[in-house]
Short mmCIF file of C-alpha atoms in Angstrom, two decimals:
data_model
loop_
_atom_site.label_atom_id
_atom_site.label_comp_id
_atom_site.label_asym_id
_atom_site.label_seq_id
_atom_site.Cartn_x
_atom_site.Cartn_y
_atom_site.Cartn_z
CA UNK H 226 -18.13 13.30 -89.62
CA UNK H 227 -14.93 13.12 -91.44
CA UNK H 228 -14.20 10.38 -93.87
CA UNK H 229 -11.24 8.03 -92.93
CA UNK H 230 -8.86 7.14 -95.46
CA UNK H 231 -6.07 4.73 -95.53
CA UNK H 232 -3.11 6.67 -97.34
CA UNK H 233 -0.20 4.36 -96.94
CA UNK H 234 0.84 1.12 -96.01
CA UNK H 235 3.77 -1.06 -95.48
CA UNK H 236 4.70 -4.46 -93.98
CA UNK H 237 7.82 -6.35 -92.84
CA UNK H 238 8.97 -9.63 -94.45
CA UNK H 239 6.64 -12.13 -93.09
CA UNK H 240 8.39 -15.38 -91.98
CA UNK H 241 10.96 -16.63 -89.88
CA UNK H 242 13.36 -13.55 -89.28
CA UNK H 243 16.38 -12.62 -87.27
CA UNK H 244 14.62 -9.55 -86.30
CA UNK H 245 13.16 -8.60 -83.29
CA UNK H 246 9.63 -7.03 -82.96
CA UNK H 247 10.71 -3.50 -82.94
CA UNK H 248 12.79 -3.96 -86.14
CA UNK H 249 10.22 -5.62 -87.94
CA UNK H 250 8.05 -2.51 -87.07
CA UNK H 251 10.99 -0.08 -88.41
CA UNK H 252 10.96 -2.36 -91.67
CA UNK H 253 6.92 -1.96 -92.00
CA UNK H 254 7.20 1.88 -90.99
CA UNK H 255 9.99 2.45 -93.60
CA UNK H 256 7.75 1.31 -96.47
CA UNK H 257 4.63 3.25 -95.14
CA UNK H 258 6.82 6.56 -95.34
CA UNK H 259 8.66 6.04 -98.28
CA UNK H 260 6.85 8.63 -100.31
CA UNK H 261 5.89 10.76 -97.35
CA UNK H 262 7.19 13.39 -94.76
CA UNK H 263 8.74 11.96 -91.57
CA UNK H 264 6.18 10.37 -89.28
CA UNK H 265 6.76 13.12 -86.63
CA UNK H 266 5.47 15.47 -89.47
CA UNK H 267 2.30 13.68 -90.00
CA UNK H 268 1.10 11.46 -87.02
CA UNK H 269 -0.97 12.31 -84.33
CA UNK H 270 -1.26 9.19 -82.41
CA UNK H 271 -0.52 5.43 -82.57
CA UNK H 272 -2.26 2.27 -81.91
CA UNK H 273 -0.43 -1.14 -81.93
CA UNK H 274 -2.00 -4.51 -81.93
CA UNK H 275 0.17 -7.07 -80.26
CA UNK H 276 -1.12 -10.43 -78.87
CA UNK H 277 1.47 -11.35 -76.19
CA UNK H 278 4.29 -10.05 -74.12
CA UNK H 279 5.38 -13.84 -73.87
CA UNK H 280 7.30 -13.80 -77.06
CA UNK H 281 9.54 -10.83 -76.05
CA UNK H 282 8.88 -10.15 -72.44
CA UNK H 283 7.78 -6.29 -73.28
CA UNK H 284 4.64 -4.70 -72.85
CA UNK H 285 4.33 -0.98 -73.45
CA UNK H 286 4.47 -1.39 -77.07
CA UNK H 287 2.73 1.85 -77.87
CA UNK H 288 5.40 3.64 -76.16
CA UNK H 289 8.05 1.56 -77.75
CA UNK H 290 6.87 1.89 -81.30
CA UNK H 291 6.12 5.58 -81.18
CA UNK H 292 9.70 5.89 -79.81
CA UNK H 293 11.02 4.02 -82.80
CA UNK H 294 8.98 6.13 -85.43
CA UNK H 295 10.24 9.40 -83.54
CA UNK H 296 6.63 10.23 -81.97
CA UNK H 297 7.53 11.75 -78.66
CA UNK H 298 4.71 12.81 -76.35
CA UNK H 299 1.87 11.58 -78.61
CA UNK H 300 -1.11 9.22 -77.54
CA UNK H 301 0.14 5.58 -78.09
CA UNK H 302 -1.33 2.61 -76.82
CA UNK H 303 -1.61 -1.23 -77.31
CA UNK H 304 -4.81 -2.88 -77.88
CA UNK H 305 -5.21 -6.73 -77.47
CA UNK H 306 -7.90 -9.29 -78.63
CA UNK H 307 -5.52 -12.05 -79.75
CA UNK H 308 -5.46 -12.14 -83.42
CA UNK H 309 -8.11 -9.45 -83.96
CA UNK H 310 -5.65 -6.97 -82.26
CA UNK H 311 -4.51 -5.48 -85.70
CA UNK H 312 -7.92 -4.77 -86.93
CA UNK H 313 -8.74 -3.31 -83.47
CA UNK H 314 -5.75 -0.74 -83.76
CA UNK H 315 -7.23 0.12 -87.40
CA UNK H 316 -10.59 0.64 -85.97
CA UNK H 317 -9.46 3.15 -83.19
CA UNK H 318 -7.48 4.97 -85.59
CA UNK H 319 -10.59 5.20 -87.96
CA UNK H 320 -12.65 6.23 -85.12
CA UNK H 321 -10.23 9.05 -83.95
CA UNK H 322 -10.07 10.31 -87.66
CA UNK H 323 -13.71 10.27 -88.04
CA UNK H 324 -14.51 11.91 -84.93
CA UNK H 325 -11.99 14.61 -85.82
CA UNK H 326 -9.82 13.84 -82.90
CA UNK H 327 -6.85 13.32 -84.91
CA UNK H 328 -5.87 13.82 -88.87
CA UNK H 329 -3.49 11.10 -88.97
CA UNK H 330 -3.22 7.91 -86.77
CA UNK H 331 -0.69 5.08 -87.30
CA UNK H 332 -2.25 1.70 -86.94
CA UNK H 333 0.32 -0.83 -86.62
CA UNK H 334 0.84 -4.48 -85.40
CA UNK H 335 3.62 -6.43 -84.39
CA UNK H 336 4.44 -10.20 -83.35
CA UNK H 337 7.63 -12.02 -82.98
CA UNK H 338 6.38 -15.42 -82.70
CA UNK H 339 9.37 -17.50 -83.21
CA UNK H 340 11.13 -16.02 -80.07
CA UNK H 341 9.88 -18.91 -77.96
CA UNK H 342 10.09 -21.59 -80.39
CA UNK H 343 7.21 -23.88 -81.18
CA UNK H 344 6.51 -24.52 -77.44
CA UNK H 345 6.49 -20.80 -76.60
CA UNK H 346 3.99 -20.12 -79.29
CA UNK H 347 1.65 -22.89 -78.45
CA UNK H 348 1.61 -21.89 -74.81
CA UNK H 349 1.27 -18.26 -75.59
CA UNK H 350 -1.52 -18.79 -77.97
CA UNK H 351 -3.39 -21.24 -75.67
CA UNK H 352 -4.02 -18.18 -73.26
CA UNK H 353 -6.50 -16.99 -75.88
CA UNK H 354 -9.05 -19.60 -74.68
CA UNK H 355 -11.04 -19.75 -71.61
CA UNK H 356 -8.63 -20.46 -68.61
CA UNK H 357 -10.74 -22.30 -65.71
CA UNK H 358 -12.19 -25.27 -67.64
CA UNK H 359 -10.63 -25.46 -70.99
CA UNK H 360 -7.24 -24.12 -70.75
CA UNK H 361 -6.87 -26.59 -67.65
CA UNK H 362 -7.96 -29.49 -70.10
CA UNK H 363 -4.93 -29.29 -71.93
CA UNK H 364 -6.38 -27.49 -75.11
CA UNK H 365 -4.41 -25.87 -77.81
CA UNK H 366 -5.49 -23.29 -80.61
CA UNK H 367 -5.79 -26.13 -83.41
CA UNK H 368 -7.58 -28.30 -81.08
CA UNK H 369 -10.35 -25.65 -80.19
CA UNK H 370 -10.74 -24.97 -83.87
CA UNK H 371 -10.70 -29.00 -84.33
CA UNK H 372 -13.91 -29.16 -82.16
CA UNK H 373 -15.47 -26.66 -84.61
CA UNK H 374 -14.45 -28.23 -87.66
CA UNK H 375 -15.35 -31.97 -86.40
CA UNK H 376 -18.93 -30.62 -85.57
CA UNK H 377 -18.89 -28.78 -89.03
CA UNK H 378 -18.19 -31.73 -90.96
CA UNK H 379 -20.60 -33.82 -88.99
CA UNK H 380 -23.57 -31.48 -89.80
CA UNK H 381 -22.56 -30.81 -93.58
CA UNK H 382 -21.38 -32.96 -96.38
CA UNK H 383 -18.07 -31.16 -96.32
CA UNK H 384 -15.21 -33.31 -96.33
CA UNK H 385 -11.55 -33.13 -95.13
CA UNK H 386 -10.55 -33.16 -98.78
CA UNK H 387 -12.87 -29.92 -99.37
CA UNK H 388 -10.94 -28.32 -96.71
CA UNK H 389 -7.67 -29.24 -98.11
CA UNK H 390 -8.75 -27.44 -101.28
CA UNK H 391 -8.74 -24.04 -99.51
CA UNK H 392 -5.28 -24.45 -98.37
CA UNK H 393 -4.40 -25.58 -102.18
CA UNK H 394 -6.27 -22.02 -103.31
CA UNK H 395 -4.68 -20.17 -100.73
CA UNK H 396 -0.87 -21.23 -101.17
CA UNK H 397 -1.71 -20.76 -105.03
CA UNK H 398 -2.58 -17.15 -104.45
CA UNK H 399 0.16 -16.53 -102.11
CA UNK H 400 2.71 -17.58 -105.12
CA UNK H 401 1.81 -14.31 -106.71
CA UNK H 402 2.14 -12.08 -103.60
CA UNK H 403 5.70 -10.86 -103.01
CA UNK H 404 4.98 -10.24 -99.35
CA UNK H 405 3.60 -14.01 -98.57
CA UNK H 406 5.37 -16.24 -96.23
CA UNK H 407 5.04 -19.38 -98.41
CA UNK H 408 5.20 -18.25 -102.13
CA UNK H 409 4.82 -21.77 -103.29
CA UNK H 410 2.07 -23.90 -104.49
CA UNK H 411 1.08 -27.04 -103.00
CA UNK H 412 -1.03 -30.20 -103.97
CA UNK H 413 -4.22 -31.56 -102.51
CA UNK H 414 -2.56 -34.84 -101.70
CA UNK H 415 0.45 -32.82 -99.67
CA UNK H 416 -2.46 -31.46 -97.46
CA UNK H 417 -4.17 -34.51 -97.16
CA UNK H 418 -0.86 -36.49 -96.29
CA UNK H 419 0.25 -33.78 -93.79
CA UNK H 420 0.43 -35.07 -90.14
CA UNK H 421 -2.76 -34.36 -87.90
CA UNK H 422 -2.17 -31.79 -85.42
CA UNK H 423 -5.99 -31.99 -84.04
CA UNK H 424 -8.02 -34.31 -86.02
CA UNK H 425 -9.86 -33.46 -88.52
CA UNK H 426 -7.05 -30.49 -88.92
CA UNK H 427 -3.91 -31.32 -90.18
CA UNK H 428 -0.63 -29.12 -90.41
CA UNK H 429 -1.70 -27.85 -93.95
CA UNK H 430 -4.97 -26.88 -92.57
CA UNK H 431 -3.05 -24.43 -90.19
CA UNK H 432 -1.80 -21.06 -90.47
CA UNK H 433 1.93 -20.98 -89.84
CA UNK H 434 3.71 -19.33 -86.89
CA UNK H 435 4.98 -16.12 -88.15
CA UNK H 436 7.20 -13.07 -87.28
CA UNK H 437 6.09 -9.88 -88.78
CA UNK H 438 4.82 -6.19 -88.49
CA UNK H 439 2.70 -4.06 -90.42
CA UNK H 440 1.95 -0.22 -90.24
CA UNK H 441 -1.10 1.47 -92.13
CA UNK H 442 -1.55 5.26 -91.98
CA UNK H 443 -5.22 6.38 -91.38
CA UNK H 444 -5.89 9.98 -92.22
CA UNK H 445 -8.74 12.50 -92.80
CA UNK H 446 -9.72 12.82 -96.55
CA UNK H 447 -8.39 16.19 -96.67
CA UNK H 448 -4.96 15.04 -95.32
CA UNK H 449 -4.75 12.11 -97.79
CA UNK H 450 -5.13 14.85 -100.51
CA UNK H 451 -2.58 17.07 -99.13
CA UNK H 452 -0.11 14.13 -99.01
CA UNK H 453 -0.87 13.30 -102.61
CA UNK H 454 -1.33 10.03 -101.33
CA UNK H 455 -3.15 7.26 -103.38
CA UNK H 456 -5.78 6.28 -100.67
CA UNK H 457 -8.69 4.02 -100.29
CA UNK H 458 -11.70 4.98 -98.05
CA UNK H 459 -12.73 3.14 -94.92
CA UNK H 460 -16.34 3.00 -95.40
CA UNK H 461 -17.57 0.74 -92.86
CA UNK H 462 -16.42 -0.60 -89.35
CA UNK H 463 -17.95 -3.31 -87.19
CA UNK H 464 -16.88 -5.37 -84.20
CA UNK H 465 -18.43 -7.91 -81.78
CA UNK H 466 -17.15 -10.20 -78.96
CA UNK H 467 -18.85 -13.25 -78.64
CA UNK H 468 -18.37 -16.44 -76.23
CA UNK H 469 -14.89 -17.17 -74.98
CA UNK H 470 -15.37 -20.99 -74.50
CA UNK H 471 -15.74 -23.27 -77.18
CA UNK H 472 -18.29 -25.31 -75.24
CA UNK H 473 -20.44 -21.98 -75.25
CA UNK H 474 -19.93 -21.36 -79.17
CA UNK H 475 -22.33 -22.11 -81.81
CA UNK H 476 -19.95 -24.79 -83.12
CA UNK H 477 -21.36 -24.47 -86.87
CA UNK H 478 -22.20 -20.78 -87.31
CA UNK H 479 -19.97 -17.81 -86.38
CA UNK H 480 -22.68 -15.67 -85.07
CA UNK H 481 -20.35 -12.74 -83.99
CA UNK H 482 -18.56 -12.49 -87.46
CA UNK H 483 -22.25 -12.21 -88.91
CA UNK H 484 -22.84 -9.49 -86.48
CA UNK H 485 -19.70 -7.86 -86.94
CA UNK H 486 -19.80 -7.73 -90.99
CA UNK H 487 -23.34 -6.64 -90.86
CA UNK H 488 -22.34 -3.50 -88.93
CA UNK H 489 -19.67 -2.87 -90.97
CA UNK H 490 -21.89 -3.58 -94.33
CA UNK H 491 -24.55 -1.24 -92.63
CA UNK H 492 -21.97 1.47 -91.94
CA UNK H 493 -20.68 1.51 -95.19
CA UNK H 494 -24.16 1.19 -96.87
CA UNK H 495 -23.63 -1.98 -98.96
CA UNK H 496 -24.71 -5.36 -99.20
CA UNK H 497 -22.60 -8.50 -99.22
CA UNK H 498 -23.21 -8.74 -102.95
CA UNK H 499 -21.37 -5.61 -103.37
CA UNK H 500 -17.86 -6.86 -102.06
CA UNK H 501 -15.42 -7.85 -104.84
CA UNK H 502 -12.52 -8.83 -102.70
CA UNK H 503 -12.29 -10.15 -99.05
CA UNK H 504 -9.59 -11.15 -96.62
CA UNK H 505 -11.06 -13.34 -94.33
CA UNK H 506 -9.41 -14.96 -91.04
CA UNK H 507 -8.49 -18.19 -92.32
CA UNK H 508 -6.33 -19.33 -89.19
CA UNK H 509 -7.33 -22.74 -90.20
CA UNK H 510 -8.98 -23.95 -93.33
CA UNK H 511 -12.33 -24.30 -91.91
CA UNK H 512 -12.54 -20.86 -90.97
CA UNK H 513 -12.66 -19.67 -94.51
CA UNK H 514 -15.51 -21.72 -95.37
CA UNK H 515 -17.51 -20.76 -92.03
CA UNK H 516 -16.76 -17.03 -92.67
CA UNK H 517 -17.80 -17.07 -96.20
CA UNK H 518 -21.21 -18.28 -94.59
CA UNK H 519 -21.39 -15.77 -91.91
CA UNK H 520 -20.54 -12.65 -93.60
CA UNK H 521 -23.36 -13.43 -96.18
CA UNK H 522 -21.06 -14.73 -99.16
CA UNK H 523 -22.25 -18.30 -99.18
CA UNK H 524 -25.37 -20.27 -98.24
CA UNK H 525 -24.89 -22.33 -95.17
CA UNK H 526 -22.83 -25.56 -95.93
CA UNK H 527 -21.47 -24.17 -99.05
CA UNK H 528 -18.57 -22.27 -97.99
CA UNK H 529 -15.96 -24.44 -99.14
CA UNK H 530 -16.80 -23.31 -102.45
CA UNK H 531 -14.63 -20.28 -101.87
CA UNK H 532 -12.18 -22.40 -103.79
CA UNK H 533 -13.99 -22.01 -107.28
CA UNK H 534 -14.38 -19.64 -109.94
CA UNK H 535 -17.32 -17.30 -108.86
CA UNK H 536 -19.15 -18.56 -112.04
CA UNK H 537 -19.08 -22.11 -110.67
CA UNK H 538 -20.43 -21.68 -107.17
CA UNK H 539 -23.66 -22.69 -106.15
CA UNK H 540 -26.68 -20.28 -106.52
CA UNK H 541 -26.57 -18.12 -103.33
CA UNK H 542 -23.10 -17.36 -103.79
CA UNK H 543 -21.66 -13.86 -104.47
CA UNK H 544 -18.88 -13.05 -106.96
CA UNK H 545 -16.42 -12.41 -104.32
CA UNK H 546 -12.62 -13.54 -104.46
CA UNK H 547 -11.27 -14.50 -101.26
CA UNK H 548 -8.10 -14.22 -99.65
CA UNK H 549 -6.37 -13.26 -102.94
CA UNK H 550 -3.08 -12.26 -100.48
CA UNK H 551 -3.01 -16.27 -99.99
CA UNK H 552 -4.54 -15.75 -96.56
CA UNK H 553 -3.03 -16.21 -93.16
CA UNK H 554 -2.42 -19.88 -94.27
CA UNK H 555 0.21 -18.85 -97.21
CA UNK H 556 0.67 -15.19 -96.66
CA UNK H 557 1.31 -15.86 -93.12
CA UNK H 558 -0.05 -15.00 -89.44
CA UNK H 559 1.93 -12.83 -87.41
CA UNK H 560 -0.91 -12.66 -84.87
CA UNK H 561 -1.11 -9.12 -83.73
CA UNK H 562 -0.08 -7.79 -87.40
CA UNK H 563 -2.53 -10.08 -89.25
CA UNK H 564 -5.56 -7.71 -89.37
CA UNK H 565 -3.44 -5.11 -90.72
CA UNK H 566 -1.83 -7.41 -93.46
CA UNK H 567 -5.48 -7.69 -94.42
CA UNK H 568 -5.67 -4.06 -95.14
CA UNK H 569 -2.46 -4.13 -97.02
CA UNK H 570 -4.00 -6.68 -99.38
CA UNK H 571 -6.99 -4.78 -99.75
CA UNK H 572 -5.35 -1.43 -100.43
CA UNK H 573 -3.26 -3.12 -102.94
CA UNK H 574 -6.25 -4.50 -104.72
CA UNK H 575 -8.29 -1.31 -104.43
CA UNK H 576 -5.42 0.74 -105.85
CA UNK H 577 -4.37 -1.58 -108.68
CA UNK H 578 -1.20 -2.63 -107.31
CA UNK H 579 -1.83 -6.42 -106.89
CA UNK H 580 0.20 -7.35 -109.62
CA UNK H 581 -0.28 -10.97 -110.87
CA UNK H 582 -3.18 -11.51 -108.27
CA UNK H 583 -5.04 -8.23 -109.28
CA UNK H 584 -8.94 -8.75 -109.38
CA UNK H 585 -9.95 -6.53 -112.44
CA UNK H 586 -12.04 -3.45 -111.23
CA UNK H 587 -12.03 -4.08 -107.59
CA UNK H 588 -13.64 -1.56 -106.12
CA UNK H 589 -14.86 -2.72 -102.57
CA UNK H 590 -13.27 -5.03 -100.10
CA UNK H 591 -14.21 -6.75 -96.84
CA UNK H 592 -11.80 -7.52 -94.08
CA UNK H 593 -12.72 -9.90 -91.10
CA UNK H 594 -10.23 -10.24 -88.53
CA UNK H 595 -10.78 -12.64 -85.50
CA UNK H 596 -9.22 -13.18 -82.19
CA UNK H 597 -9.56 -16.03 -79.95
CA UNK H 598 -11.76 -19.20 -80.70
CA UNK H 599 -13.27 -18.13 -84.30
CA UNK H 600 -15.78 -15.35 -83.32
CA UNK H 601 -14.72 -15.10 -80.07
CA UNK H 602 -13.84 -11.50 -81.06
CA UNK H 603 -14.49 -10.29 -84.76
CA UNK H 604 -13.44 -6.79 -86.24
CA UNK H 605 -14.93 -6.23 -89.92
CA UNK H 606 -13.77 -3.13 -92.13
CA UNK H 607 -15.30 -2.37 -95.57
CA UNK H 608 -12.80 -0.58 -97.90
CA UNK H 609 -13.56 1.20 -100.93
CA UNK H 610 -11.52 2.61 -103.81
CA UNK H 611 -11.46 6.32 -104.48
CA UNK Z 131 -25.09 -14.92 -47.04
CA UNK Z 132 -25.22 -18.46 -45.46
CA UNK Z 133 -22.58 -21.10 -46.69
CA UNK Z 134 -23.56 -22.56 -49.90
CA UNK Z 135 -27.08 -21.33 -50.23
CA UNK Z 136 -27.14 -22.76 -53.80
CA UNK Z 137 -30.81 -21.75 -54.29
CA UNK Z 138 -29.73 -17.88 -54.46
CA UNK Z 139 -31.07 -16.06 -57.43
CA UNK Z 140 -29.32 -12.82 -58.38
CA UNK Z 141 -28.90 -9.79 -58.92
CA UNK Z 142 -26.31 -10.38 -56.26
CA UNK Z 143 -24.94 -8.02 -53.80
CA UNK Z 144 -21.58 -7.29 -53.60
CA UNK Z 145 -20.92 -8.84 -50.16
CA UNK Z 146 -22.32 -11.92 -51.79
CA UNK Z 147 -19.57 -12.39 -54.38
CA UNK Z 148 -17.00 -14.18 -51.88
CA UNK Z 149 -14.84 -16.94 -52.34
CA UNK Z 150 -17.26 -19.58 -50.80
CA UNK Z 151 -20.08 -18.33 -53.41
CA UNK Z 152 -20.70 -20.87 -56.41
CA UNK Z 153 -20.99 -17.53 -58.53
CA UNK Z 154 -17.12 -17.53 -58.02
CA UNK Z 155 -14.41 -19.74 -59.35
CA UNK Z 156 -13.15 -20.93 -55.55
CA UNK Z 157 -16.76 -21.49 -54.86
CA UNK Z 158 -17.28 -23.54 -57.99
CA UNK Z 159 -14.09 -25.45 -57.49
CA UNK Z 160 -14.93 -26.14 -54.11
CA UNK Z 161 -18.07 -27.84 -54.92
CA UNK Z 162 -16.44 -29.74 -57.85
CA UNK Z 163 -13.97 -31.08 -55.14
CA UNK Z 164 -16.86 -32.36 -53.20
CA UNK Z 165 -18.39 -33.97 -56.12
CA UNK Z 166 -20.82 -31.56 -57.19
CA UNK Z 167 -20.69 -29.69 -60.76
CA UNK Z 168 -22.66 -26.34 -60.38
CA UNK Z 169 -23.97 -24.71 -63.52
CA UNK Z 170 -25.60 -21.14 -63.46
CA UNK Z 171 -29.02 -21.28 -64.77
CA UNK Z 172 -30.75 -18.04 -66.03
CA UNK Z 173 -34.15 -18.19 -64.72
CA UNK Z 174 -35.56 -15.92 -67.41
CA UNK Z 175 -34.28 -17.71 -70.65
CA UNK Z 176 -33.13 -21.34 -69.10
CA UNK Z 177 -29.53 -20.92 -70.48
CA UNK Z 178 -26.97 -23.05 -68.55
CA UNK Z 179 -23.67 -21.22 -67.47
CA UNK Z 180 -20.67 -23.58 -66.71
CA UNK Z 181 -18.67 -22.15 -64.90
CA UNK Z 182 -21.75 -19.96 -62.94
CA UNK Z 183 -21.39 -16.03 -63.19
CA UNK Z 184 -23.67 -13.34 -62.00
CA UNK Z 185 -25.27 -12.42 -65.47
CA UNK Z 186 -26.71 -14.59 -68.22
CA UNK Z 187 -24.73 -14.28 -71.76
CA UNK Z 188 -27.58 -15.07 -73.83
CA UNK Z 189 -30.21 -12.80 -72.63
CA UNK Z 190 -28.46 -10.40 -70.40
CA UNK Z 191 -30.51 -11.26 -67.31
CA UNK Z 192 -28.90 -11.26 -63.70
CA UNK Z 193 -31.89 -13.46 -62.45
CA UNK Z 194 -29.08 -16.61 -62.35
CA UNK Z 195 -29.50 -19.34 -59.97
CA UNK Z 196 -27.36 -22.39 -59.23
CA UNK Z 197 -28.14 -25.92 -60.29
CA UNK Z 198 -26.52 -29.05 -59.61
CA UNK Z 199 -25.58 -30.74 -62.69
CA UNK Z 200 -26.03 -34.63 -63.80
CA UNK Z 201 -22.89 -36.90 -64.18
CA UNK Z 202 -23.84 -37.95 -67.82
CA UNK Z 203 -23.94 -36.77 -71.11
CA UNK Z 204 -23.29 -37.00 -74.57
CA UNK Z 205 -20.17 -36.11 -76.85
CA UNK Z 206 -21.02 -33.09 -79.15
CA UNK Z 207 -17.48 -32.63 -80.68
CA UNK Z 208 -13.88 -34.02 -79.93
CA UNK Z 209 -10.49 -34.02 -81.13
CA UNK Z 210 -6.96 -35.24 -79.92
CA UNK Z 211 -4.44 -32.47 -78.85
CA UNK Z 212 -1.23 -34.03 -80.50
CA UNK Z 213 1.23 -31.16 -79.28
CA UNK Z 214 -0.43 -29.63 -76.04
CA UNK Z 215 1.03 -27.10 -73.97
CA UNK Z 216 4.09 -28.43 -72.24
CA UNK Z 217 2.48 -28.93 -68.84
CA UNK Z 218 0.19 -31.60 -70.67
CA UNK Z 219 3.13 -33.07 -72.33
CA UNK Z 220 3.01 -36.43 -70.51
CA UNK Z 221 -0.51 -36.99 -71.57
CA UNK Z 222 -0.18 -36.43 -75.14
CA UNK Z 223 -2.19 -37.00 -77.35
CA UNK Z 224 -4.89 -35.30 -75.15
CA UNK Z 225 -8.17 -36.39 -76.21
CA UNK Z 226 -10.81 -33.50 -75.63
CA UNK Z 227 -14.31 -33.28 -76.10
CA UNK Z 228 -17.25 -30.68 -75.93
CA UNK Z 229 -19.75 -32.36 -73.91
CA UNK Z 230 -23.54 -31.80 -73.61
CA UNK Z 231 -24.85 -32.97 -70.18
CA UNK Z 232 -28.23 -34.79 -69.86
CA UNK Z 233 -29.41 -31.11 -68.46
CA UNK Z 234 -28.38 -29.69 -71.65
CA UNK Z 235 -25.42 -27.74 -70.17
CA UNK Z 236 -22.21 -27.92 -72.12
CA UNK Z 237 -18.43 -27.98 -71.18
CA UNK Z 238 -15.46 -28.83 -72.40
CA UNK Z 239 -12.85 -31.44 -70.94
CA UNK Z 240 -10.30 -34.23 -71.46
CA UNK Z 241 -11.57 -37.71 -72.26
CA UNK Z 242 -9.74 -40.59 -70.66
CA UNK Z 243 -10.18 -42.35 -73.69
CA UNK Z 244 -8.07 -42.68 -76.86
CA UNK Z 245 -9.34 -40.55 -79.74
CA UNK Z 246 -10.27 -43.65 -81.68
CA UNK Z 247 -12.88 -44.86 -79.30
CA UNK Z 248 -14.51 -41.58 -79.30
CA UNK Z 249 -17.52 -40.62 -81.52
CA UNK Z 250 -19.94 -37.95 -81.59
CA UNK Z 251 -23.07 -39.13 -79.54
CA UNK Z 252 -20.40 -41.49 -77.43
CA UNK Z 253 -21.81 -41.53 -73.34
CA UNK Z 254 -19.60 -40.04 -70.94
CA UNK Z 255 -19.71 -39.46 -67.22
CA UNK Z 256 -17.43 -36.85 -65.45
CA UNK Z 257 -15.59 -37.08 -62.45
CA UNK Z 258 -13.23 -34.86 -60.52
CA UNK Z 259 -9.64 -35.28 -59.98
CA UNK Z 260 -6.46 -33.90 -58.14
CA UNK Z 261 -4.55 -32.62 -61.50
CA UNK Z 262 -1.27 -33.77 -59.99
CA UNK Z 263 -2.63 -37.60 -59.80
CA UNK Z 264 -3.83 -37.02 -63.64
CA UNK Z 265 -0.11 -36.24 -64.63
CA UNK Z 266 -0.54 -32.46 -65.27
CA UNK Z 267 2.81 -30.63 -64.45
CA UNK Z 268 2.25 -28.43 -61.30
CA UNK Z 269 4.01 -25.62 -62.83
CA UNK Z 270 0.80 -25.26 -65.04
CA UNK Z 271 -1.13 -23.97 -61.90
CA UNK Z 272 -1.27 -20.52 -61.08
CA UNK Z 273 -1.03 -20.15 -56.97
CA UNK Z 274 -4.66 -19.71 -56.46
CA UNK Z 275 -5.46 -22.84 -58.68
CA UNK Z 276 -3.17 -25.21 -56.55
CA UNK Z 277 -6.35 -26.55 -54.68
CA UNK Z 278 -8.67 -26.61 -57.69
CA UNK Z 279 -9.87 -30.19 -59.07
CA UNK Z 280 -9.66 -30.87 -62.66
CA UNK Z 281 -12.67 -32.61 -64.23
CA UNK Z 282 -12.49 -35.44 -66.55
CA UNK Z 283 -14.75 -37.34 -68.84
CA UNK Z 284 -15.05 -41.21 -68.98
CA UNK Z 285 -16.69 -43.41 -71.82
CA UNK Z 286 -19.65 -45.26 -70.10
CA UNK Z 287 -21.26 -46.89 -72.93
#
């Protein structure tokens, strides 16, 4: 098996922009290939994660983005699992390179979420949940996660103020991330005083609606060396689909995330305690706490200590630093691109390019990208420095 | 198969998967319109499946049978949707809950009470309604959903 490496990364600005999806992709691609030959000289195939055609009334995103990158007659296809789409594009690219099918595959993601306004985004996102009984009851993404959060708070001693601290921590991290949508700190009162979207979740517990694109070049180890690229190794991959309906989900433990991360750890030959930095899917603050528990960083019920310095956490916690990018909450959450923006942060941490948010000696990273209700779909990757 | 032979247990033959089978959504909603809420019940591991389907998600068995569900249950979790999808705008804020019926089966649905009156453990009973009477914009329905009832929960206490 050939080792797969990430040889280069790029993102568009993340936020509310005047650029349509294909142009956001062009921005990301321009960064990825700034120091490389033209994409047509390097890339054998392309995968694109895109959540919904409702935003821009455009499917065939594989063909479109390949066209915009100058990649005629290459294999190019869209993958979809709501917000896990970006990591699925990465997973497919890694699979193809490892299998020797291709030497270089472009994993990209794009979402133009603001195209239909808040109402358009609400309706498009609601399609990620079970249709027959749950959508027809008037649910939304925040309300589905609120049902998890309510039960989690009920069964643990975690409070809304504890969850608010996760938003505060992620805004603080984003303030040091030039790619982030919200490069500003917030205080805990701001979070707690924000309006309820679906109690116990408030506006500042929720990741924002974000326009954005990301492009990650996955190559064989040999091609990364030939390109003189500063690369990182994709050491482990694991995915798992769990229940679609919230009524059928385990409301307090994200079993699907546990399974996906365990597969990635096993593939990489590591343990949770080996992970230095992790980007986990904090679509809502409660998710970061629950994912820290599910992927083996924290004891059950103590995931909220993600905000603490590693030395000040409860016994059973690892020393991992979580969401150094600012997470979905503050870096931004362009649905189909999010899994790849996680990879971009890990790439920067593992290559020493993370500036003021650099974790010293970061050598191993975990990415956890989820789609639908929490662990309805989880895609996990382990990356290591070389 | 005969009409509504709800005792049937899978694996199903292809010709049994028809719109009058409770293992399909049309069959499930026909029964709901008649006041019967049907769950799949795995005869191997006991898991309930709402709506019914031909395979158990917990253990993978296809030995799933149909079990009529009780009216009453308890709230497992709840929230209020302050900004629901546009077809539900007239109902905002929409109280929704995950309910565990007295059988152990779970399903999510609207609760007709304000969220302030709902707690974990609140006793509720379901009923089936015409979605247009409830105030859901008919534009929400796909053509094949137009005659499907929508369930809701009332607090019983």
